[in-house]
mmCIF file of C-alpha atoms in Angstrom:
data_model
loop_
_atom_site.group_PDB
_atom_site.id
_atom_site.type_symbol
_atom_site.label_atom_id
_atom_site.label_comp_id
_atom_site.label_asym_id
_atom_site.label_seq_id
_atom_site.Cartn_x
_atom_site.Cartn_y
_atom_site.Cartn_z
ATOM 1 C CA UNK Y 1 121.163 44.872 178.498
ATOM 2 C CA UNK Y 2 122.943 43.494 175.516
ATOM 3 C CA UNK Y 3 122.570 44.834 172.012
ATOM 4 C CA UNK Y 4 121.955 42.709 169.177
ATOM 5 C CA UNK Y 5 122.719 43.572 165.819
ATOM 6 C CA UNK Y 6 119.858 41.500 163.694
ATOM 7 C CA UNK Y 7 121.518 40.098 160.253
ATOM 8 C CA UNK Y 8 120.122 38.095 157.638
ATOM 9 C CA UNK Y 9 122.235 37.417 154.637
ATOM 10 C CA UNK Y 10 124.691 40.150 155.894
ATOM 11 C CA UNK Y 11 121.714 42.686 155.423
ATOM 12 C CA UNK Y 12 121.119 44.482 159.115
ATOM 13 C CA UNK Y 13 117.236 43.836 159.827
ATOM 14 C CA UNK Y 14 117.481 45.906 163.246
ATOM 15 C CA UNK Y 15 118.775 46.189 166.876
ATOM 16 C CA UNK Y 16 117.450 44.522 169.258
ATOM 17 C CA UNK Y 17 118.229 45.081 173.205
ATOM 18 C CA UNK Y 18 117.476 41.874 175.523
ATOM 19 C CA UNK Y 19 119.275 40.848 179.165
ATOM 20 C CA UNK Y 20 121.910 37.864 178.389
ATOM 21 C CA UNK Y 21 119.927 35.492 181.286
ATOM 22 C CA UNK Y 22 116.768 35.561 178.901
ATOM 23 C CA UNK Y 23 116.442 32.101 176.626
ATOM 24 C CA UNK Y 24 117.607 31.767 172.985
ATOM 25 C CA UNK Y 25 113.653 30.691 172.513
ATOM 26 C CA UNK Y 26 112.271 33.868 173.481
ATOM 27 C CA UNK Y 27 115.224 36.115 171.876
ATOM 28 C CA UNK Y 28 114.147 33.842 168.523
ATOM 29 C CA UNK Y 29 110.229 34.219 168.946
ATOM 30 C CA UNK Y 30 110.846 38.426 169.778
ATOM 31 C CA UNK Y 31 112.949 38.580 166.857
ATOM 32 C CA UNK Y 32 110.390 36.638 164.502
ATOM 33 C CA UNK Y 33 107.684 39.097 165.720
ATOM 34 C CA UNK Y 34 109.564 42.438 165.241
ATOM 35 C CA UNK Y 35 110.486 41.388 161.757
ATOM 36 C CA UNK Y 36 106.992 40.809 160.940
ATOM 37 C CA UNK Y 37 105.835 43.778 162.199
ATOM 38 C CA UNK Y 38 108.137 46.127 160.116
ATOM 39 C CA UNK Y 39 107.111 44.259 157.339
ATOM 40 C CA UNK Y 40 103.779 44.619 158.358
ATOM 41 C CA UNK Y 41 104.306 48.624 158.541
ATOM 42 C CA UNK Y 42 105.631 48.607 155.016
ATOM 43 C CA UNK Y 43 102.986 46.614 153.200
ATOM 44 C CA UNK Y 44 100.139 48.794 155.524
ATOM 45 C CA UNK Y 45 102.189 52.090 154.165
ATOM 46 C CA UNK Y 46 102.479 50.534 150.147
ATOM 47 C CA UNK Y 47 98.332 49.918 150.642
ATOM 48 C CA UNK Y 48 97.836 53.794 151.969
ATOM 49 C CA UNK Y 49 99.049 55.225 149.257
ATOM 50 C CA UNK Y 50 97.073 52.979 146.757
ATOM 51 C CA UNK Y 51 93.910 54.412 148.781
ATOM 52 C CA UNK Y 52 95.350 57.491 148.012
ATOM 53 C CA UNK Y 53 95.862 57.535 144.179
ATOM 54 C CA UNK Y 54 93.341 54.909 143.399
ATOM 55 C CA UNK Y 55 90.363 54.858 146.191
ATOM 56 C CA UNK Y 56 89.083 52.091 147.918
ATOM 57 C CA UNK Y 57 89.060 48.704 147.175
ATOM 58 C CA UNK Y 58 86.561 46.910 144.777
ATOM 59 C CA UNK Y 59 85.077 43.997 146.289
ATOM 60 C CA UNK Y 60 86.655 40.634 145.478
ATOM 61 C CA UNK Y 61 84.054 39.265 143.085
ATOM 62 C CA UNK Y 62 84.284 42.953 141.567
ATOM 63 C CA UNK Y 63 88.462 42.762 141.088
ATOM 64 C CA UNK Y 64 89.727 42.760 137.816
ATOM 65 C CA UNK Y 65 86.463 43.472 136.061
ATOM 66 C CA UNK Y 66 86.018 45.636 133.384
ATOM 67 C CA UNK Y 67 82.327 47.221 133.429
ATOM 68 C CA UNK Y 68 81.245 45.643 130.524
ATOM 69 C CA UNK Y 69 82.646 42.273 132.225
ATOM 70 C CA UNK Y 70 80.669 43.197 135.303
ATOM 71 C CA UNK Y 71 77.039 43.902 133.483
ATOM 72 C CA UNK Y 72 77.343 40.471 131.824
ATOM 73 C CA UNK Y 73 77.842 39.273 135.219
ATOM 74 C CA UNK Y 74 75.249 40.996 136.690
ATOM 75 C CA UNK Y 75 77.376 42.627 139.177
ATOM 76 C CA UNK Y 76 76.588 46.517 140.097
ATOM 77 C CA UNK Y 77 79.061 48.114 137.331
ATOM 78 C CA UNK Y 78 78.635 51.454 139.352
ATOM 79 C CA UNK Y 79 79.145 50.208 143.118
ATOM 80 C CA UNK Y 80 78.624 53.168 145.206
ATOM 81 C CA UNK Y 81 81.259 53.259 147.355
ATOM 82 C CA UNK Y 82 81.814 57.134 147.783
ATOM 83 C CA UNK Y 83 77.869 57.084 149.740
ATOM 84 C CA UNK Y 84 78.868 54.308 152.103
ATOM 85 C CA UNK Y 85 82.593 55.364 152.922
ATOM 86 C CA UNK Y 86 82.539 59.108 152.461
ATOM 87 C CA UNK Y 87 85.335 61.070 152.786
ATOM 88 C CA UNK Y 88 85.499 63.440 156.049
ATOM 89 C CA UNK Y 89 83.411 67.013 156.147
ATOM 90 C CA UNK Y 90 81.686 65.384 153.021
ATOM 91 C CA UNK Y 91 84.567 66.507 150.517
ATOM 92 C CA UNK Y 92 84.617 64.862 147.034
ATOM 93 C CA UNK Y 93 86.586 62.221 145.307
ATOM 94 C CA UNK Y 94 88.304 62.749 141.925
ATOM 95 C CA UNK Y 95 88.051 59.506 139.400
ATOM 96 C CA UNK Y 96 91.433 58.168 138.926
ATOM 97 C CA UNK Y 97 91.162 54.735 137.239
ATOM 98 C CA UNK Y 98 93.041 51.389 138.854
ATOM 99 C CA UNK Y 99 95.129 50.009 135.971
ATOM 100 C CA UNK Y 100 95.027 46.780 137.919
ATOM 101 C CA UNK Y 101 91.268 47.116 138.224
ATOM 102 C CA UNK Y 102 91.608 46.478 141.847
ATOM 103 C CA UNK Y 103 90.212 49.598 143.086
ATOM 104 C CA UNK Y 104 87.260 51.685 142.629
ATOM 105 C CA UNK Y 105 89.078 54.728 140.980
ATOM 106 C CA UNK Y 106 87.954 57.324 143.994
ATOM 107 C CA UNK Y 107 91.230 58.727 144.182
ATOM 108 C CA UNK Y 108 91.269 61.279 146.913
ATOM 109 C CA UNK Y 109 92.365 64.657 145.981
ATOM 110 C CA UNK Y 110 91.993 67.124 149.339
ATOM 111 C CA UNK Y 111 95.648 67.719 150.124
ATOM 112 C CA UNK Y 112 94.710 67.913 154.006
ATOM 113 C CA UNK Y 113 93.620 64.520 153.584
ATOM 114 C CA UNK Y 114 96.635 62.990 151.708
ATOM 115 C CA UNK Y 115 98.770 64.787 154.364
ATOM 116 C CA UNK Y 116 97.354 63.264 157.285
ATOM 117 C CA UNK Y 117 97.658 60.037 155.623
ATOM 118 C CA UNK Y 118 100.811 60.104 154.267
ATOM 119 C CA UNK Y 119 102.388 61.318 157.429
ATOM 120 C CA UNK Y 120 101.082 58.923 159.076
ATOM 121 C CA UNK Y 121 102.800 56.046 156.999
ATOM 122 C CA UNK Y 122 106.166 58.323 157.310
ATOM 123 C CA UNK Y 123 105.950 58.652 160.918
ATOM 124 C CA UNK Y 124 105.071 54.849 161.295
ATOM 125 C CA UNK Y 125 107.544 53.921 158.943
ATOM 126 C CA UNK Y 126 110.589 56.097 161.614
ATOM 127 C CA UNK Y 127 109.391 53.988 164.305
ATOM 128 C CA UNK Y 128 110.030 50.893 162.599
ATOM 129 C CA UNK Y 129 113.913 51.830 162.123
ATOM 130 C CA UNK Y 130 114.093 52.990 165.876
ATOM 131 C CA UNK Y 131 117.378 51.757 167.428
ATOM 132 C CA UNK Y 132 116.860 49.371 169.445
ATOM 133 C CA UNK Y 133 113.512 48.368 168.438
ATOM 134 C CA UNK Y 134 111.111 47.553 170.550
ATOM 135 C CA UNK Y 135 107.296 45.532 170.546
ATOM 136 C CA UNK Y 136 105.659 49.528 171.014
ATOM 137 C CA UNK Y 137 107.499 50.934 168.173
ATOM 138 C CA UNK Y 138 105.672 48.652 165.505
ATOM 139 C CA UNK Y 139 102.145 49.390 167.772
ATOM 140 C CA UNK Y 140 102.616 52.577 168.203
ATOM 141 C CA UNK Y 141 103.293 52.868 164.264
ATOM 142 C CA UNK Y 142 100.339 50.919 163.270
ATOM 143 C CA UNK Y 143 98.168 53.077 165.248
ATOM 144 C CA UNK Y 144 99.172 56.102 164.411
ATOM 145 C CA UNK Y 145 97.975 54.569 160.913
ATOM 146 C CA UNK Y 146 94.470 53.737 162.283
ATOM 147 C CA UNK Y 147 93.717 57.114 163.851
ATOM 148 C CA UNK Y 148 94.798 58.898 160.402
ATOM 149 C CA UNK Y 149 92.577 56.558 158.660
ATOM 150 C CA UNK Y 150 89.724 56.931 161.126
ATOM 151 C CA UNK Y 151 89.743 60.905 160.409
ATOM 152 C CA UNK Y 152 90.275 60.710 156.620
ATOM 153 C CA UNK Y 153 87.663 58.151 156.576
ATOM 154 C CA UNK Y 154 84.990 58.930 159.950
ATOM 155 C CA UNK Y 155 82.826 55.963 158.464
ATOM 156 C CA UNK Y 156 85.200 53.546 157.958
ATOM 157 C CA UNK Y 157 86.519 51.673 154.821
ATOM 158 C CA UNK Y 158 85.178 48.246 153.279
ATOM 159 C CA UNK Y 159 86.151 45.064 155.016
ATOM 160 C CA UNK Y 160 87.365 43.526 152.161
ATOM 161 C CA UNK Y 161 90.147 46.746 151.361
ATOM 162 C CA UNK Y 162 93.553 45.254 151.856
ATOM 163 C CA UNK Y 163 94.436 48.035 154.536
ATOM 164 C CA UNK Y 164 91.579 47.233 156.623
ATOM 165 C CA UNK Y 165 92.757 43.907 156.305
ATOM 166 C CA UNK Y 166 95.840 44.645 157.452
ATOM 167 C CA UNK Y 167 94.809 46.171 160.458
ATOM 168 C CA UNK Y 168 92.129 43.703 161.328
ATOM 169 C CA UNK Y 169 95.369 41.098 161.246
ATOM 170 C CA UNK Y 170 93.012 39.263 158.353
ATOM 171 C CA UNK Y 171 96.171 40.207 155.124
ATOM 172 C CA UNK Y 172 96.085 37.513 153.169
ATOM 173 C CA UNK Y 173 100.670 37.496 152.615
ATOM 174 C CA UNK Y 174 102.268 34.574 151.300
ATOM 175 C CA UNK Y 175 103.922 32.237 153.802
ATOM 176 C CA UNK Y 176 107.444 32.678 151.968
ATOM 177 C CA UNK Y 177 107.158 36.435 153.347
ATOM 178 C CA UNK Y 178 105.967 35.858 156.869
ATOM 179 C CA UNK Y 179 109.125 34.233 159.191
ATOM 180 C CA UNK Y 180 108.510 31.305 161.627
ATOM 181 C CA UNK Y 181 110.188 30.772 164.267
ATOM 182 C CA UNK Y 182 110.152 27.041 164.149
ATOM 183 C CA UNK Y 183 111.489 27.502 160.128
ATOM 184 C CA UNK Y 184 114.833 29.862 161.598
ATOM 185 C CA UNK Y 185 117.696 29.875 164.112
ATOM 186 C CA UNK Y 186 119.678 32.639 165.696
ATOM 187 C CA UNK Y 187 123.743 31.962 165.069
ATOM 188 C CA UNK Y 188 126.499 33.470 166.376
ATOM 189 C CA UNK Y 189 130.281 33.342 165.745
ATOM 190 C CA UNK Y 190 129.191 30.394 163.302
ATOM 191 C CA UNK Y 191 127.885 28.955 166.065
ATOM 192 C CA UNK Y 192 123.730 27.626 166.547
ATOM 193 C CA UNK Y 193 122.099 28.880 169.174
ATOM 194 C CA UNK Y 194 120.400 26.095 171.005
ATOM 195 C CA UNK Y 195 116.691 26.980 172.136
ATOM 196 C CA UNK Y 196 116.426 25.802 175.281
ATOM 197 C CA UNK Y 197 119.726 27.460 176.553
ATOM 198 C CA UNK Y 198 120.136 31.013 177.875
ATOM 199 C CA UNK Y 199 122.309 33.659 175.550
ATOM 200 C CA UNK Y 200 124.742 33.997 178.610
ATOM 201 C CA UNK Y 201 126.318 30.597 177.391
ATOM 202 C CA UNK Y 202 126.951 32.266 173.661
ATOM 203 C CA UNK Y 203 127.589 35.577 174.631
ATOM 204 C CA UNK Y 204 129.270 35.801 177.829
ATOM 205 C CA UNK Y 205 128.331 37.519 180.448
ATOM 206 C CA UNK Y 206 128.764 40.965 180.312
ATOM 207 C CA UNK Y 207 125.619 43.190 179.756
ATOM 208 C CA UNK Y 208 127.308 46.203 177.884
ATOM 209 C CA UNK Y 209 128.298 44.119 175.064
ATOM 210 C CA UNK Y 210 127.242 44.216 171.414
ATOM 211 C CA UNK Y 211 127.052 40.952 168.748
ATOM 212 C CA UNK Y 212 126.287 40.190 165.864
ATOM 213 C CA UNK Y 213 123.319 37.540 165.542
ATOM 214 C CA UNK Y 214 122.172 36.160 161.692
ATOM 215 C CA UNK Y 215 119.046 34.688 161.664
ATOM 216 C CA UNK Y 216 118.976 31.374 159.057
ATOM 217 C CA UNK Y 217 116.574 28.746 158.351
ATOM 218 C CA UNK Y 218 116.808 25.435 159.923
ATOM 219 C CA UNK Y 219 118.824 23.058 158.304
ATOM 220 C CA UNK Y 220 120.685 25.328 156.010
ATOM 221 C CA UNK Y 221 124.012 24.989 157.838
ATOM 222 C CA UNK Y 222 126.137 28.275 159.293
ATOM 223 C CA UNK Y 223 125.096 31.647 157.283
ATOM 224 C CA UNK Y 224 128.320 33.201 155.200
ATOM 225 C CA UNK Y 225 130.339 34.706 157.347
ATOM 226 C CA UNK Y 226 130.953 38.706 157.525
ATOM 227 C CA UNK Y 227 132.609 40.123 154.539
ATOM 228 C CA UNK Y 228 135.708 41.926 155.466
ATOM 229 C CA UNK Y 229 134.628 44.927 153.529
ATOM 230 C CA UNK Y 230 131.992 46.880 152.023
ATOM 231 C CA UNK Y 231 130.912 46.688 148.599
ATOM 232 C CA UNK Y 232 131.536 50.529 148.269
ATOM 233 C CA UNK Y 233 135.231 50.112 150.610
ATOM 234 C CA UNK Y 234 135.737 46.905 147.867
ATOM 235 C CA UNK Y 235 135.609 49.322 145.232
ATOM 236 C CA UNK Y 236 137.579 51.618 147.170
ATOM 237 C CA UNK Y 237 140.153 48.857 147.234
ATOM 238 C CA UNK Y 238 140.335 47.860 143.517
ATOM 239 C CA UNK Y 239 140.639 51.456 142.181
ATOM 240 C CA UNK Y 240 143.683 52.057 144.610
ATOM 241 C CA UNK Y 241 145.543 48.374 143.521
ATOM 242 C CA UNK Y 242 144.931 49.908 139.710
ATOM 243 C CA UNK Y 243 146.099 53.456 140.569
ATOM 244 C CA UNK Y 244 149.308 51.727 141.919
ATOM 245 C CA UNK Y 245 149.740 48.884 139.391
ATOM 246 C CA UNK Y 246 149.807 51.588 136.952
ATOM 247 C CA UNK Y 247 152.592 53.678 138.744
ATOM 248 C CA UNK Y 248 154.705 50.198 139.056
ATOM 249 C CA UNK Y 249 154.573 49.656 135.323
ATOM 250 C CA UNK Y 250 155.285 53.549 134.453
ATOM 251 C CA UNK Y 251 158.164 53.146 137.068
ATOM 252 C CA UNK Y 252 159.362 49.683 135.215
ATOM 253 C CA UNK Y 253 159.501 51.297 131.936
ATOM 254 C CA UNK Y 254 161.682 54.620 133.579
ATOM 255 C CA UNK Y 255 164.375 51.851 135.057
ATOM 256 C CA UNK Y 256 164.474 49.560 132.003
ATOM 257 C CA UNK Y 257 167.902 50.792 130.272
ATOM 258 C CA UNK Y 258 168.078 48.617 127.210
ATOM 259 C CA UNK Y 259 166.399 51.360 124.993
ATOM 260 C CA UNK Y 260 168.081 54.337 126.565
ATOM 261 C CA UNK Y 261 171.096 56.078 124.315
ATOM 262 C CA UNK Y 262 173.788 55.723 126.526
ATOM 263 C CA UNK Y 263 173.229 51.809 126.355
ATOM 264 C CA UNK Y 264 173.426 51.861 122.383
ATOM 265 C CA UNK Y 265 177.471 49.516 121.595
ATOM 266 C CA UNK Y 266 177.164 51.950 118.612
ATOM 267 C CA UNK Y 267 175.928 55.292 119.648
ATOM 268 C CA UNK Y 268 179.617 56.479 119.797
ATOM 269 C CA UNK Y 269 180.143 55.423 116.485
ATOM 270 C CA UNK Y 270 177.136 57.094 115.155
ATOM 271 C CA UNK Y 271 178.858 60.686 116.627
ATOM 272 C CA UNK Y 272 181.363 60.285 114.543
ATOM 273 C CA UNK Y 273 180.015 59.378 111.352
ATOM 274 C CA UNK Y 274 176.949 61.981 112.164
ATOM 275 C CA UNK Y 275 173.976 59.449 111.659
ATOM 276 C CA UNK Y 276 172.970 59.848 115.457
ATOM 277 C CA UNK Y 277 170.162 61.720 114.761
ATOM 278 C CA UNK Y 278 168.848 59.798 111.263
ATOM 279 C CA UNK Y 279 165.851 58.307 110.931
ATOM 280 C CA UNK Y 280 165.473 55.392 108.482
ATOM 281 C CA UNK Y 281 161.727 54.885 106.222
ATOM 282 C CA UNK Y 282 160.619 52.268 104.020
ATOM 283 C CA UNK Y 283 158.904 53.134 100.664
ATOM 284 C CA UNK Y 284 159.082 54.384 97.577
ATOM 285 C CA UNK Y 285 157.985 58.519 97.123
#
């Protein structure tokens, strides 16, 4: 098995571990899929912790609305959510307004409760960065979510609550943030990897290797290729070339001889007549 190092705009996305006889097509579709399911993970772990401070979510045509708004539009101002998706062993909410006005304000305040949630998202969040990453690290993550969820929440939470959404596969996520793998290419060595052809012909064929693969959209030409350097090893680099252009022109100014005493025509001169050690002003006192 061959280890892929995942790049997109020099930024490492993950590893990935495939057999070099497998085709570029399904390395490309794999790849596509991974990187939508850690971003999947994140945006399910950002919308946990808004159920956390801020409750569940209002309903759409509730979103947004202050209650005064919501009376003149003869929409329930005091939607009870807390009845229909109680919390477990019937423990309380706290209010904790939405700013955004997205959620209902039923913040939950049991600290059992925000631990078992919040763990969850950590511990879904680790398998996401496992090394290689496999299909059953994102699932496994993503349930581990679910069952939290399912014992914070025994009845459920609203259809319409964007981490429901999320794991009903219903988000609504702008295309720009989703990848397609008819939009990108794999590339390696500056080199496109054709679809139809097997990553033996790119790669070589020995299985114990690692590469480097950037993933870039279609059309865009090669990616940039790999900086020789860090940006911290870079800086590294400058502050050294100062340090020693510094010594160089304290070292210049030692060897230059034109303003040293011995090199004075007249300093003998000056012995003799005693004015070696006078020191001439301008002025008036």
């Amino acid at each position: 098995m061959v280890l892929l190092t995942i790049k997109n705009n020099d930024e490492k996305i993950f590893t990935y571990e495939v057999t070099l006889n497998t085709q570029v097509e399904k390395v490309l579709t794999e790849v596509v899929r991974l990187k939508n399911g850690v971003e999947k993970i994140n945006r399910l772990a950002e919308s946990v912790q808004d159920l956390i401070t801020y409750g569940v979510s209002w309903p759409p045509e509730r979103r947004g609305l202050l209650v005064e708004q919501a009376q003149e539009l003869r929409l329930d101002p005091n939607l009870d959510l807390s009845s229909r998706y109680p919390l477990r062993n019937g423990l309380k909410f706290s209010s904790n307004p939405d700013p955004l006005l997205k959620r209902s304000g039923l913040s939950i305040s049991d600290s059992e409760s925000c631990r078992v949630l919040l763990e969850s998202t950590t511990a879904a969040k680790n398998l996401s960065k496992s090394d290689p990453l496999k299909w059953e690290h994102i699932k496994n993550g993503l349930d581990i979510m679910k069952g939290a969820l399912n014992i914070v929440f025994p009845k459920g939470i609203p259809l319409f609550d964007p981490v429901r959404m999320e794991l009903d596969n219903r988000e609504e996520v702008e295309s720009s943030n989703l990848w397609d793998p008819t939009v990108y290419s794999l590339w390696f060595a500056s080199k496109c990897l054709e679809d139809s052809e097997p990553l033996y012909k790119y790669l070589g064929k020995n299985e114990k290797s690692k590469c480097i693969i950037k993933v870039s959209k279609r059309g865009q030409g090669p990616p940039p290729k790999e900086k020789p350097f860090s940006d911290e090893e870079e800086k590294k680099l400058l502050l050294e070339q100062y340090k020693r252009s510094e010594v160089f022109k304290k070292l210049a100014e030692q060897e230059d001889e034109s303003s040293s005493a011995w090199a004075d025509n007249d300093e003998l001169k000056k012995k003799f007549t005693g004015l070696e050690h006078i020191s001439w002003k301008t002025g008036f006192y």
